[in-house]
Amino acid sequence: MVGVSSVTEEIAELKKSRKAVILAHHYQDAEIQELADSIGDSLELARVAQNFQGDVIALCGVWFMAETAKALNPERIVVAPDRGAGCSLVDACRVEDLRAWKQRNPDHVIVSYVNTSIDVKAESDILCTSRNAVSIVNSIPADKPIMFLPDMNLGAYVKEKTGRANMKIWPGACMVHATFPARRLSKARADYPNAVVAAHPECPQDVLRMADFVGSTSAIIDWCKKSSAEEFIIMTESGVRFSLERDSPGKKFYFVANEQCNCSECPYMKMNTLEKLRDALRDLQPRVEIPADIIARARIPIEKMLAVK
Ligand code: 13P
Ligand code: SF4
């Protein structure tokens, strides 16, 4: 069996010979994050992909993130360790259903979360991530009705924050965050009375109401670093532990198990391994291929989002 250190060396060599950059989402296993040139939330990864110089991007996250990187780099090769790394939110909004909805509601501005397929992005007016969703919705004139898709928990959170009455919400959910139960958070609060709570906005509303801070993965990591608290209950995927412990040495982080897997791991994110990353850099497969017309249409809402401060 090939040892981890030699796989790591192979990846380093392939990275050089391929003029590649490795981008990793915070939910990746620590051994992948350790090798990455850049670690971030979905917005940061899209920004890094937008400004990248080189020939190959190896995107370690889930497939929609690799598609976004490809749309911003049509002339470059974008690979991902595992083609099967999907997302329950992507599955919740099929492009045919969105097209049919738009036909019935042609006046609505379509605000799509980045956790959507590239085909859905091509049908959207503007994108958002969990980090910028409130600013994106606020950037749309108040008299325009909105369809926010496909995360109902993020949508409800944004609706409350913006006070936007004319906003409809698609009924999709993240299989990891939407199944964090408030009663398990209450138990964790009782177990760790000195801890404060940070939650991702994909969590249910009753969980978000109990949180001291709500934000994207990177925003949670920054908030914990700046906080004077010493103990934190973290309501998101446990891969963030890597950056939390790097940025906040000595502080304590507790994770709550969800009802999907009785854990706090995204099964899609965890499909990626060092061996699959090595193979992707060596074989340049699985490679993201998107028809030119879809890239041209999807880039418009992606770039609109990236232009909003
Ligand atoms: P972030 O934008 O916070 O990285 O979230 C991505 C995601 O898939 C959360 O489940
Ligand atoms: Fe999708 Fe949820 Fe996994 Fe994020 S954690 S990639 S939203 S299934």
PDB file of N, CA, C and O and ligand atoms in Angstrom, residues 25 27 62 64-65 86-90 113 115 151 173-177 200 202 236-237 265-269, ligand 2:
ATOM      1  N   HIS A  25     -12.395  23.520   0.167  1.00  0.00           N
ATOM      2  CA  HIS A  25     -13.443  24.065   1.035  1.00  0.00           C
ATOM      3  C   HIS A  25     -13.153  23.643   2.479  1.00  0.00           C
ATOM      4  O   HIS A  25     -12.514  22.619   2.724  1.00  0.00           O
ATOM      5  N   TYR A  27     -14.835  22.177   4.549  1.00  0.00           N
ATOM      6  CA  TYR A  27     -15.382  20.891   4.987  1.00  0.00           C
ATOM      7  C   TYR A  27     -14.527  19.698   4.550  1.00  0.00           C
ATOM      8  O   TYR A  27     -14.908  18.551   4.797  1.00  0.00           O
ATOM      9  N   VAL A  62     -17.299  20.280  -3.455  1.00  0.00           N
ATOM     10  CA  VAL A  62     -18.318  19.496  -4.164  1.00  0.00           C
ATOM     11  C   VAL A  62     -18.438  20.013  -5.597  1.00  0.00           C
ATOM     12  O   VAL A  62     -17.910  21.073  -5.935  1.00  0.00           O
ATOM     13  N   PHE A  64     -20.599  21.425  -7.589  1.00  0.00           N
ATOM     14  CA  PHE A  64     -21.065  22.751  -8.026  1.00  0.00           C
ATOM     15  C   PHE A  64     -19.966  23.791  -7.851  1.00  0.00           C
ATOM     16  O   PHE A  64     -19.907  24.774  -8.593  1.00  0.00           O
ATOM     17  N   MET A  65     -19.079  23.601  -6.877  1.00  0.00           N
ATOM     18  CA  MET A  65     -17.978  24.557  -6.667  1.00  0.00           C
ATOM     19  C   MET A  65     -16.981  24.460  -7.825  1.00  0.00           C
ATOM     20  O   MET A  65     -16.451  25.476  -8.288  1.00  0.00           O
ATOM     21  N   GLY A  86     -21.800  15.455  -4.758  1.00  0.00           N
ATOM     22  CA  GLY A  86     -22.925  16.328  -5.094  1.00  0.00           C
ATOM     23  C   GLY A  86     -23.325  17.191  -3.919  1.00  0.00           C
ATOM     24  O   GLY A  86     -22.494  17.560  -3.082  1.00  0.00           O
ATOM     25  N   CYS A  87     -24.610  17.498  -3.826  1.00  0.00           N
ATOM     26  CA  CYS A  87     -25.122  18.356  -2.752  1.00  0.00           C
ATOM     27  C   CYS A  87     -26.637  18.207  -2.754  1.00  0.00           C
ATOM     28  O   CYS A  87     -27.260  18.272  -3.827  1.00  0.00           O
ATOM     29  N   SER A  88     -27.240  18.024  -1.583  1.00  0.00           N
ATOM     30  CA  SER A  88     -28.697  17.834  -1.541  1.00  0.00           C
ATOM     31  C   SER A  88     -29.433  19.091  -2.006  1.00  0.00           C
ATOM     32  O   SER A  88     -30.566  19.016  -2.477  1.00  0.00           O
ATOM     33  N   LEU A  89     -28.787  20.255  -1.888  1.00  0.00           N
ATOM     34  CA  LEU A  89     -29.439  21.486  -2.362  1.00  0.00           C
ATOM     35  C   LEU A  89     -29.474  21.530  -3.884  1.00  0.00           C
ATOM     36  O   LEU A  89     -30.457  21.967  -4.479  1.00  0.00           O
ATOM     37  N   VAL A  90     -28.392  21.087  -4.515  1.00  0.00           N
ATOM     38  CA  VAL A  90     -28.377  21.034  -5.986  1.00  0.00           C
ATOM     39  C   VAL A  90     -29.511  20.121  -6.452  1.00  0.00           C
ATOM     40  O   VAL A  90     -30.268  20.459  -7.370  1.00  0.00           O
ATOM     41  N   TYR A 113     -28.745  30.555  -4.728  1.00  0.00           N
ATOM     42  CA  TYR A 113     -27.603  30.208  -3.886  1.00  0.00           C
ATOM     43  C   TYR A 113     -26.586  29.492  -4.779  1.00  0.00           C
ATOM     44  O   TYR A 113     -26.984  28.802  -5.730  1.00  0.00           O
ATOM     45  N   ASN A 115     -25.129  26.925  -4.301  1.00  0.00           N
ATOM     46  CA  ASN A 115     -25.353  25.468  -4.210  1.00  0.00           C
ATOM     47  C   ASN A 115     -26.450  25.067  -5.198  1.00  0.00           C
ATOM     48  O   ASN A 115     -27.533  24.621  -4.817  1.00  0.00           O
ATOM     49  N   ASP A 151     -32.427  27.044  -0.889  1.00  0.00           N
ATOM     50  CA  ASP A 151     -32.331  26.669   0.531  1.00  0.00           C
ATOM     51  C   ASP A 151     -33.383  27.417   1.355  1.00  0.00           C
ATOM     52  O   ASP A 151     -33.308  28.641   1.512  1.00  0.00           O
ATOM     53  N   ALA A 173     -33.379  21.910   1.047  1.00  0.00           N
ATOM     54  CA  ALA A 173     -32.657  21.949   2.328  1.00  0.00           C
ATOM     55  C   ALA A 173     -31.344  21.183   2.232  1.00  0.00           C
ATOM     56  O   ALA A 173     -31.196  20.273   1.419  1.00  0.00           O
ATOM     57  N   CYS A 174     -30.404  21.574   3.079  1.00  0.00           N
ATOM     58  CA  CYS A 174     -29.129  20.844   3.194  1.00  0.00           C
ATOM     59  C   CYS A 174     -29.345  19.653   4.114  1.00  0.00           C
ATOM     60  O   CYS A 174     -29.821  19.813   5.241  1.00  0.00           O
ATOM     61  N   MET A 175     -28.979  18.468   3.634  1.00  0.00           N
ATOM     62  CA  MET A 175     -29.198  17.249   4.424  1.00  0.00           C
ATOM     63  C   MET A 175     -28.378  17.242   5.721  1.00  0.00           C
ATOM     64  O   MET A 175     -28.725  16.526   6.663  1.00  0.00           O
ATOM     65  N   VAL A 176     -27.322  18.017   5.790  1.00  0.00           N
ATOM     66  CA  VAL A 176     -26.474  18.038   6.989  1.00  0.00           C
ATOM     67  C   VAL A 176     -27.017  19.075   7.985  1.00  0.00           C
ATOM     68  O   VAL A 176     -27.334  18.752   9.133  1.00  0.00           O
ATOM     69  N   HIS A 177     -27.130  20.329   7.539  1.00  0.00           N
ATOM     70  CA  HIS A 177     -27.514  21.401   8.466  1.00  0.00           C
ATOM     71  C   HIS A 177     -28.991  21.365   8.864  1.00  0.00           C
ATOM     72  O   HIS A 177     -29.336  21.689   9.997  1.00  0.00           O
ATOM     73  N   HIS A 200     -24.357  27.987  11.021  1.00  0.00           N
ATOM     74  CA  HIS A 200     -24.449  28.273   9.583  1.00  0.00           C
ATOM     75  C   HIS A 200     -25.921  28.540   9.257  1.00  0.00           C
ATOM     76  O   HIS A 200     -26.805  27.855   9.781  1.00  0.00           O
ATOM     77  N   GLU A 202     -27.798  27.635   7.005  1.00  0.00           N
ATOM     78  CA  GLU A 202     -28.577  26.507   6.463  1.00  0.00           C
ATOM     79  C   GLU A 202     -29.262  25.711   7.577  1.00  0.00           C
ATOM     80  O   GLU A 202     -30.027  24.786   7.300  1.00  0.00           O
ATOM     81  N   THR A 236     -22.154  23.553  12.361  1.00  0.00           N
ATOM     82  CA  THR A 236     -21.890  23.363  10.938  1.00  0.00           C
ATOM     83  C   THR A 236     -21.044  22.093  10.787  1.00  0.00           C
ATOM     84  O   THR A 236     -20.834  21.364  11.760  1.00  0.00           O
ATOM     85  N   GLU A 237     -20.572  21.864   9.579  1.00  0.00           N
ATOM     86  CA  GLU A 237     -19.826  20.635   9.286  1.00  0.00           C
ATOM     87  C   GLU A 237     -18.490  20.656  10.033  1.00  0.00           C
ATOM     88  O   GLU A 237     -17.811  21.692  10.109  1.00  0.00           O
ATOM     89  N   GLU A 265     -20.953  15.524   9.582  1.00  0.00           N
ATOM     90  CA  GLU A 265     -20.116  15.474   8.377  1.00  0.00           C
ATOM     91  C   GLU A 265     -20.987  15.465   7.125  1.00  0.00           C
ATOM     92  O   GLU A 265     -22.031  14.799   7.094  1.00  0.00           O
ATOM     93  N   CYS A 266     -20.529  16.166   6.091  1.00  0.00           N
ATOM     94  CA  CYS A 266     -21.222  16.111   4.806  1.00  0.00           C
ATOM     95  C   CYS A 266     -20.684  14.899   4.043  1.00  0.00           C
ATOM     96  O   CYS A 266     -19.490  14.847   3.732  1.00  0.00           O
ATOM     97  N   PRO A 267     -21.570  13.929   3.729  1.00  0.00           N
ATOM     98  CA  PRO A 267     -21.070  12.713   3.061  1.00  0.00           C
ATOM     99  C   PRO A 267     -20.489  13.005   1.690  1.00  0.00           C
ATOM    100  O   PRO A 267     -19.610  12.274   1.218  1.00  0.00           O
ATOM    101  N   TYR A 268     -20.954  14.068   1.049  1.00  0.00           N
ATOM    102  CA  TYR A 268     -20.408  14.414  -0.281  1.00  0.00           C
ATOM    103  C   TYR A 268     -18.999  14.994  -0.157  1.00  0.00           C
ATOM    104  O   TYR A 268     -18.088  14.615  -0.892  1.00  0.00           O
ATOM    105  N   MET A 269     -18.843  15.928   0.768  1.00  0.00           N
ATOM    106  CA  MET A 269     -17.524  16.550   0.949  1.00  0.00           C
ATOM    107  C   MET A 269     -16.483  15.498   1.322  1.00  0.00           C
ATOM    108  O   MET A 269     -15.330  15.583   0.923  1.00  0.00           O
TER     109      MET A 269
HETATM  110 FE1  SF4 B   2     -24.516  20.555   0.171  1.00  0.00          FE
HETATM  111 FE2  SF4 B   2     -25.117  20.478   2.747  1.00  0.00          FE
HETATM  112 FE3  SF4 B   2     -22.988  19.168   1.881  1.00  0.00          FE
HETATM  113 FE4  SF4 B   2     -22.982  21.863   1.961  1.00  0.00          FE
HETATM  114  S1  SF4 B   2     -23.090  20.465   3.701  1.00  0.00           S
HETATM  115  S2  SF4 B   2     -22.272  20.575   0.263  1.00  0.00           S
HETATM  116  S3  SF4 B   2     -25.117  22.291   1.438  1.00  0.00           S
HETATM  117  S4  SF4 B   2     -25.138  18.727   1.349  1.00  0.00           S
END
